[in-house]
């Protein structure tokens, strides 16, 4: 998914039409963050996105949000390490940004507890990578990453190379047999800078920030190398303990835990955190730390406020996403001022024109920033950004910097800002559609900037995945007239390429192989590669299941498009338009004539389930799904009036889905009933 698409969503409101798009965006970000250790947007923006979706789900309880990313962390851990289940889920934290949020949190605690005597323990929120350490009979037997919260990766060998992760601890003496500790693996800031200096000297790429380096290092294959990364751990809680509560000195209160852990030889918030009796104390303490964080030895991105008593914590419990007894207080991101030199405009493959700020180079959080996306016209106008201004750039230890505001006290004779009226590539007039934030160039067929981006997207990993045909090569081939449009990829003159500087027989051969191979791609890839806004992997796959020949979509009416799950009026219109454009059909026919696959699996139109949509609730059954498809049926993602059968685990459970099915007049069957209705 494109970062710009996500940035757009942050500025858009959630509707029933785009709800699934919002969910996919959040899922994608979660996957990147938790599985690939990559952060694409700032924490702040992430929270905006998260809260928007959460709010929408609360406002529209009839929408099926059971699979929503607001209700789970991230699916699937990386495959190269063994996956292990955590003794108890490793959850996220809910966030707060100011005193008011903290007071709201305090109100909810008071209400839920029903008493007024309680205290908080407030400690730094270490910005690294979380880890679960399992001790059995005094020995560290396993260390795991957070993964999706339920299961993580077994990184025991690497964890043994982390400072302050003690291999042997006398828990037996305290009366415990099994203890699972939770902590954060971090890198000291000074040590990190030193590592980067050395890398720079050696001409190796420098690390981006301490957090990504910590999480990447923890998951390295070679554990000898892990030691060189100077990782260390802070332990902040007990995740699981046997025998349970009350037996020993652990698990009485958070402050006591921290103290005992530090006596046992772990590094903890001991001496850093504080017991606070009122929310005012909490607020003051958080602000104190916000002041001194810049000088603290480790990166921290906020404070964690926890109800101190463990039994009170247990009485409040957790949601599937976070504990109800704790909240993170997020610090404001680091800001730097610099001068806005100019605004460039980039034309994307769908014609959307994105303004990009070029600024005087400035280092923010260890990264040199020269250009920053300004997203759209409204963003520029609402912040009153003008060329020549001193602007503030924010980067919260994360990857994408943002311009947050203008320093008006330093404004000197700057000119009014006007968005461009014409496409910087083809000079045609730009338009801004109602309800949209973006200006676009609609000269789709003749705009060379769009053409370039379309070809790049067509060949990219997410689309046709043409090995060896990357961005720079495409640019060069276009300049040389070797590629003109998408179909011409399949008519390349390889003899000419061989004559070019930098090309050898072997590399030409590889390119040819990559291109030839892509001809046999599954139909849904070609559909993705067409670059229709809103048609990503999931949508393309489910569309590909509807027909066995891509061009048959020509015959779909607007109503037919709209009747498909997750397709709202806007997407229906663009799909309809796409398959009604002479130009697009000609291109697809040309691709077909050049050998590109336009066909999917045969659909059994005489099967007994043809034309029927079956929805499962509460479970999935891959064999049954295959059988349904074999019999010509379609699996629906959510229950609607078009559903023919709702298959439930148990009837009469009173679930909202079952009720809705009855309202809609949809037949409800148990798995057994459904299976026995099918031919064997
Ligand atoms: P988040 O991932 O932003 O929802 O925050 C939850 C994560 O904060 C946990 O998984 C921990 O890895 C991390 N964390 C860092 N310091 C602490 C702390 N003192 N107490 C609890 N969690 C912490
Ligand atoms: Zn143009």
Tab-separated table of C-alpha atoms in Angstrom, residues 75-333:
chain	number	residue	atom	x	y	z
A	75	UNK	CA	-1.271	-11.261	12.036
A	76	UNK	CA	1.569	-13.734	11.718
A	77	UNK	CA	5.164	-13.534	12.873
A	78	UNK	CA	8.149	-13.725	10.516
A	79	UNK	CA	8.814	-17.251	9.394
A	80	UNK	CA	12.538	-17.589	9.886
A	81	UNK	CA	12.289	-18.095	13.647
A	82	UNK	CA	10.179	-20.697	15.322
A	83	UNK	CA	6.800	-19.367	16.430
A	84	UNK	CA	5.955	-19.754	20.090
A	85	UNK	CA	2.796	-18.964	22.047
A	86	UNK	CA	3.010	-16.457	24.898
A	87	UNK	CA	1.829	-17.609	28.337
A	88	UNK	CA	-0.509	-14.623	28.383
A	89	UNK	CA	-1.168	-12.213	25.492
A	90	UNK	CA	1.331	-9.374	25.028
A	91	UNK	CA	-0.889	-6.389	24.512
A	92	UNK	CA	-0.501	-2.870	23.223
A	93	UNK	CA	-1.263	0.210	25.314
A	94	UNK	CA	-3.945	2.813	24.798
A	95	UNK	CA	-2.530	6.292	24.311
A	96	UNK	CA	-2.978	9.748	25.766
A	97	UNK	CA	-1.410	13.009	24.630
A	98	UNK	CA	-2.268	15.645	27.196
A	99	UNK	CA	-3.454	16.320	30.725
A	100	UNK	CA	-7.070	16.126	29.677
A	101	UNK	CA	-6.615	12.615	28.257
A	102	UNK	CA	-4.966	11.553	31.506
A	103	UNK	CA	-7.855	12.956	33.533
A	104	UNK	CA	-10.297	11.057	31.338
A	105	UNK	CA	-8.302	7.926	31.999
A	106	UNK	CA	-8.399	8.606	35.740
A	107	UNK	CA	-12.182	9.132	35.586
A	108	UNK	CA	-12.643	5.790	33.909
A	109	UNK	CA	-10.422	4.051	36.470
A	110	UNK	CA	-12.398	5.542	39.365
A	111	UNK	CA	-15.670	4.554	37.770
A	112	UNK	CA	-14.584	1.017	36.978
A	113	UNK	CA	-12.974	0.389	40.344
A	114	UNK	CA	-15.856	1.909	42.283
A	115	UNK	CA	-13.439	3.130	44.961
A	116	UNK	CA	-11.332	6.241	45.406
A	117	UNK	CA	-8.258	4.823	47.097
A	118	UNK	CA	-5.833	3.716	44.473
A	119	UNK	CA	-2.425	4.849	43.320
A	120	UNK	CA	-0.481	4.878	40.110
A	121	UNK	CA	3.010	3.864	39.196
A	122	UNK	CA	4.461	5.986	36.410
A	123	UNK	CA	7.546	4.880	34.502
A	124	UNK	CA	9.302	5.683	31.228
A	125	UNK	CA	8.020	4.083	28.062
A	126	UNK	CA	11.192	2.645	26.604
A	127	UNK	CA	11.273	2.928	22.856
A	128	UNK	CA	12.677	-0.380	21.683
A	129	UNK	CA	11.418	-3.838	20.950
A	130	UNK	CA	9.349	-5.852	23.402
A	131	UNK	CA	10.462	-9.201	24.680
A	132	UNK	CA	9.027	-11.999	26.827
A	133	UNK	CA	11.443	-14.005	28.987
A	134	UNK	CA	10.384	-17.349	30.322
A	135	UNK	CA	12.123	-18.704	33.432
A	136	UNK	CA	11.583	-22.224	34.625
A	137	UNK	CA	13.190	-23.419	37.845
A	138	UNK	CA	15.505	-20.434	37.897
A	139	UNK	CA	16.687	-20.800	34.315
A	140	UNK	CA	15.974	-18.696	31.284
A	141	UNK	CA	14.459	-21.258	28.938
A	142	UNK	CA	12.954	-19.083	26.265
A	143	UNK	CA	12.877	-15.541	24.949
A	144	UNK	CA	10.307	-14.393	22.416
A	145	UNK	CA	9.365	-11.249	20.524
A	146	UNK	CA	5.878	-9.808	20.811
A	147	UNK	CA	4.879	-10.922	17.300
A	148	UNK	CA	1.121	-10.685	16.934
A	149	UNK	CA	0.599	-10.534	20.713
A	150	UNK	CA	-0.531	-14.139	20.991
A	151	UNK	CA	2.520	-15.688	19.360
A	152	UNK	CA	6.010	-14.377	18.859
A	153	UNK	CA	9.311	-15.571	17.495
A	154	UNK	CA	11.659	-17.668	19.536
A	155	UNK	CA	14.826	-15.591	19.721
A	156	UNK	CA	16.340	-17.218	22.813
A	157	UNK	CA	19.835	-17.532	21.392
A	158	UNK	CA	19.907	-13.845	20.512
A	159	UNK	CA	18.431	-12.750	23.833
A	160	UNK	CA	21.333	-14.407	25.627
A	161	UNK	CA	23.552	-11.778	24.014
A	162	UNK	CA	21.578	-8.892	25.476
A	163	UNK	CA	22.921	-7.098	28.561
A	164	UNK	CA	20.866	-7.394	31.758
A	165	UNK	CA	18.990	-10.425	30.509
A	166	UNK	CA	20.034	-12.708	33.321
A	167	UNK	CA	20.302	-16.396	32.471
A	168	UNK	CA	19.977	-17.669	36.021
A	169	UNK	CA	17.702	-16.114	38.675
A	170	UNK	CA	16.730	-17.573	42.023
A	171	UNK	CA	12.949	-17.405	41.647
A	172	UNK	CA	12.583	-20.699	43.549
A	173	UNK	CA	13.755	-18.993	46.694
A	174	UNK	CA	10.861	-16.555	46.320
A	175	UNK	CA	8.500	-19.504	45.915
A	176	UNK	CA	8.062	-19.437	42.128
A	177	UNK	CA	8.537	-22.211	39.648
A	178	UNK	CA	7.608	-20.467	36.397
A	179	UNK	CA	7.909	-16.743	35.719
A	180	UNK	CA	7.447	-14.910	32.461
A	181	UNK	CA	8.879	-11.406	32.452
A	182	UNK	CA	8.124	-8.663	29.982
A	183	UNK	CA	10.571	-6.031	28.968
A	184	UNK	CA	11.949	-3.794	26.276
A	185	UNK	CA	15.207	-4.287	24.410
A	186	UNK	CA	16.875	-0.951	23.726
A	187	UNK	CA	20.167	0.637	22.745
A	188	UNK	CA	21.844	3.392	24.713
A	189	UNK	CA	21.784	6.634	22.671
A	190	UNK	CA	25.500	7.376	23.033
A	191	UNK	CA	26.384	3.802	22.096
A	192	UNK	CA	24.088	4.048	19.106
A	193	UNK	CA	25.725	7.256	17.861
A	194	UNK	CA	29.134	5.661	18.268
A	195	UNK	CA	28.045	2.599	16.242
A	196	UNK	CA	26.803	4.887	13.506
A	197	UNK	CA	30.043	6.873	13.496
A	198	UNK	CA	32.015	3.682	13.065
A	199	UNK	CA	29.733	2.481	10.330
A	200	UNK	CA	30.080	5.758	8.524
A	201	UNK	CA	33.870	5.474	8.704
A	202	UNK	CA	33.687	1.972	7.328
A	203	UNK	CA	31.367	3.103	4.580
A	204	UNK	CA	28.483	0.928	5.766
A	205	UNK	CA	24.902	2.240	5.775
A	206	UNK	CA	24.064	3.873	9.090
A	207	UNK	CA	21.139	2.802	11.260
A	208	UNK	CA	17.985	4.857	11.218
A	209	UNK	CA	17.026	4.914	14.890
A	210	UNK	CA	17.543	2.954	18.092
A	211	UNK	CA	14.176	1.246	18.023
A	212	UNK	CA	14.394	-0.259	14.551
A	213	UNK	CA	17.990	-1.228	15.183
A	214	UNK	CA	17.064	-2.971	18.427
A	215	UNK	CA	14.238	-4.920	16.865
A	216	UNK	CA	16.205	-5.755	13.724
A	217	UNK	CA	19.228	-6.862	15.748
A	218	UNK	CA	17.140	-9.108	17.968
A	219	UNK	CA	16.012	-10.997	14.891
A	220	UNK	CA	19.381	-11.511	13.241
A	221	UNK	CA	20.322	-14.983	12.150
A	222	UNK	CA	23.884	-14.798	13.424
A	223	UNK	CA	23.770	-14.455	17.185
A	224	UNK	CA	27.495	-13.778	17.399
A	225	UNK	CA	26.794	-10.537	15.569
A	226	UNK	CA	24.007	-9.670	18.023
A	227	UNK	CA	26.553	-9.061	20.734
A	228	UNK	CA	28.176	-6.319	18.660
A	229	UNK	CA	24.941	-4.411	18.595
A	230	UNK	CA	25.166	-3.540	22.302
A	231	UNK	CA	21.574	-4.309	23.107
A	232	UNK	CA	20.275	-4.106	26.643
A	233	UNK	CA	16.983	-4.803	28.332
A	234	UNK	CA	14.676	-3.038	30.760
A	235	UNK	CA	12.160	-5.307	32.460
A	236	UNK	CA	8.841	-3.661	33.247
A	237	UNK	CA	6.394	-6.367	34.252
A	238	UNK	CA	5.556	-9.919	35.151
A	239	UNK	CA	3.452	-11.503	32.426
A	240	UNK	CA	2.764	-14.838	34.039
A	241	UNK	CA	3.687	-16.491	37.314
A	242	UNK	CA	3.219	-19.909	38.960
A	243	UNK	CA	2.187	-20.473	41.727
A	244	UNK	CA	-0.103	-17.474	41.387
A	245	UNK	CA	-0.654	-14.252	43.299
A	246	UNK	CA	-0.014	-13.934	46.996
A	247	UNK	CA	2.673	-16.567	47.329
A	248	UNK	CA	5.741	-14.358	47.264
A	249	UNK	CA	6.928	-10.776	47.015
A	250	UNK	CA	6.150	-10.421	43.303
A	251	UNK	CA	2.766	-9.388	41.987
A	252	UNK	CA	1.667	-7.245	44.921
A	253	UNK	CA	2.133	-3.954	43.197
A	254	UNK	CA	3.904	-2.627	40.132
A	255	UNK	CA	6.280	-0.542	42.264
A	256	UNK	CA	7.190	-3.601	44.333
A	257	UNK	CA	7.708	-5.688	41.191
A	258	UNK	CA	10.114	-3.114	39.841
A	259	UNK	CA	12.025	-3.095	43.109
A	260	UNK	CA	12.228	-6.888	43.415
A	261	UNK	CA	13.252	-7.280	39.774
A	262	UNK	CA	16.056	-4.827	40.269
A	263	UNK	CA	17.222	-6.713	43.385
A	264	UNK	CA	17.253	-9.880	41.313
A	265	UNK	CA	19.750	-8.304	38.944
A	266	UNK	CA	17.523	-6.964	36.196
A	267	UNK	CA	17.566	-3.448	34.865
A	268	UNK	CA	14.153	-1.889	35.528
A	269	UNK	CA	12.510	1.479	36.087
A	270	UNK	CA	13.721	1.262	39.682
A	271	UNK	CA	14.909	4.741	40.577
A	272	UNK	CA	13.248	6.172	37.450
A	273	UNK	CA	9.553	5.603	38.058
A	274	UNK	CA	7.372	6.977	40.823
A	275	UNK	CA	4.275	6.115	42.810
A	276	UNK	CA	1.704	8.901	42.346
A	277	UNK	CA	-1.351	9.312	44.532
A	278	UNK	CA	-3.337	11.683	42.373
A	279	UNK	CA	-3.711	12.260	38.675
A	280	UNK	CA	-2.237	15.738	39.196
A	281	UNK	CA	0.939	14.089	40.483
A	282	UNK	CA	0.915	11.837	37.434
A	283	UNK	CA	0.574	14.807	35.089
A	284	UNK	CA	3.376	16.731	36.787
A	285	UNK	CA	5.671	13.715	36.720
A	286	UNK	CA	4.971	13.067	33.030
A	287	UNK	CA	5.770	16.673	32.195
A	288	UNK	CA	8.981	16.536	34.228
A	289	UNK	CA	10.133	13.594	32.172
A	290	UNK	CA	9.094	15.266	28.944
A	291	UNK	CA	11.478	18.086	29.870
A	292	UNK	CA	14.397	15.815	30.628
A	293	UNK	CA	13.903	13.161	27.991
A	294	UNK	CA	16.325	14.788	25.554
A	295	UNK	CA	19.137	14.365	28.077
A	296	UNK	CA	18.177	10.885	29.173
A	297	UNK	CA	20.492	8.074	28.042
A	298	UNK	CA	17.810	6.055	26.286
A	299	UNK	CA	15.121	6.899	23.766
A	300	UNK	CA	11.751	7.050	25.431
A	301	UNK	CA	8.612	8.027	23.586
A	302	UNK	CA	6.431	8.669	26.589
A	303	UNK	CA	5.507	7.465	30.036
A	304	UNK	CA	3.396	4.516	31.049
A	305	UNK	CA	0.839	5.154	33.772
A	306	UNK	CA	-0.196	1.963	35.557
A	307	UNK	CA	-2.598	1.294	38.366
A	308	UNK	CA	-0.155	0.242	41.073
A	309	UNK	CA	-2.039	-2.527	42.852
A	310	UNK	CA	-1.925	-5.799	40.938
A	311	UNK	CA	-5.223	-6.996	42.374
A	312	UNK	CA	-6.870	-3.760	41.232
A	313	UNK	CA	-5.283	-4.302	37.832
A	314	UNK	CA	-6.769	-7.774	37.692
A	315	UNK	CA	-10.196	-6.556	38.675
A	316	UNK	CA	-10.200	-4.175	35.702
A	317	UNK	CA	-8.819	-6.671	33.217
A	318	UNK	CA	-7.985	-6.026	29.567
A	319	UNK	CA	-9.601	-5.573	26.190
A	320	UNK	CA	-8.265	-7.723	23.376
A	321	UNK	CA	-6.015	-4.799	22.472
A	322	UNK	CA	-4.779	-3.213	25.715
A	323	UNK	CA	-4.998	-3.454	29.508
A	324	UNK	CA	-7.706	-1.215	30.954
A	325	UNK	CA	-5.537	-0.362	33.956
A	326	UNK	CA	-2.734	1.363	32.079
A	327	UNK	CA	-2.284	4.145	29.569
A	328	UNK	CA	0.718	5.460	27.667
A	329	UNK	CA	1.323	9.189	27.828
A	330	UNK	CA	2.969	10.007	24.512
A	331	UNK	CA	5.481	12.837	24.342
A	332	UNK	CA	5.263	15.386	21.615
A	333	UNK	CA	7.639	14.708	18.763
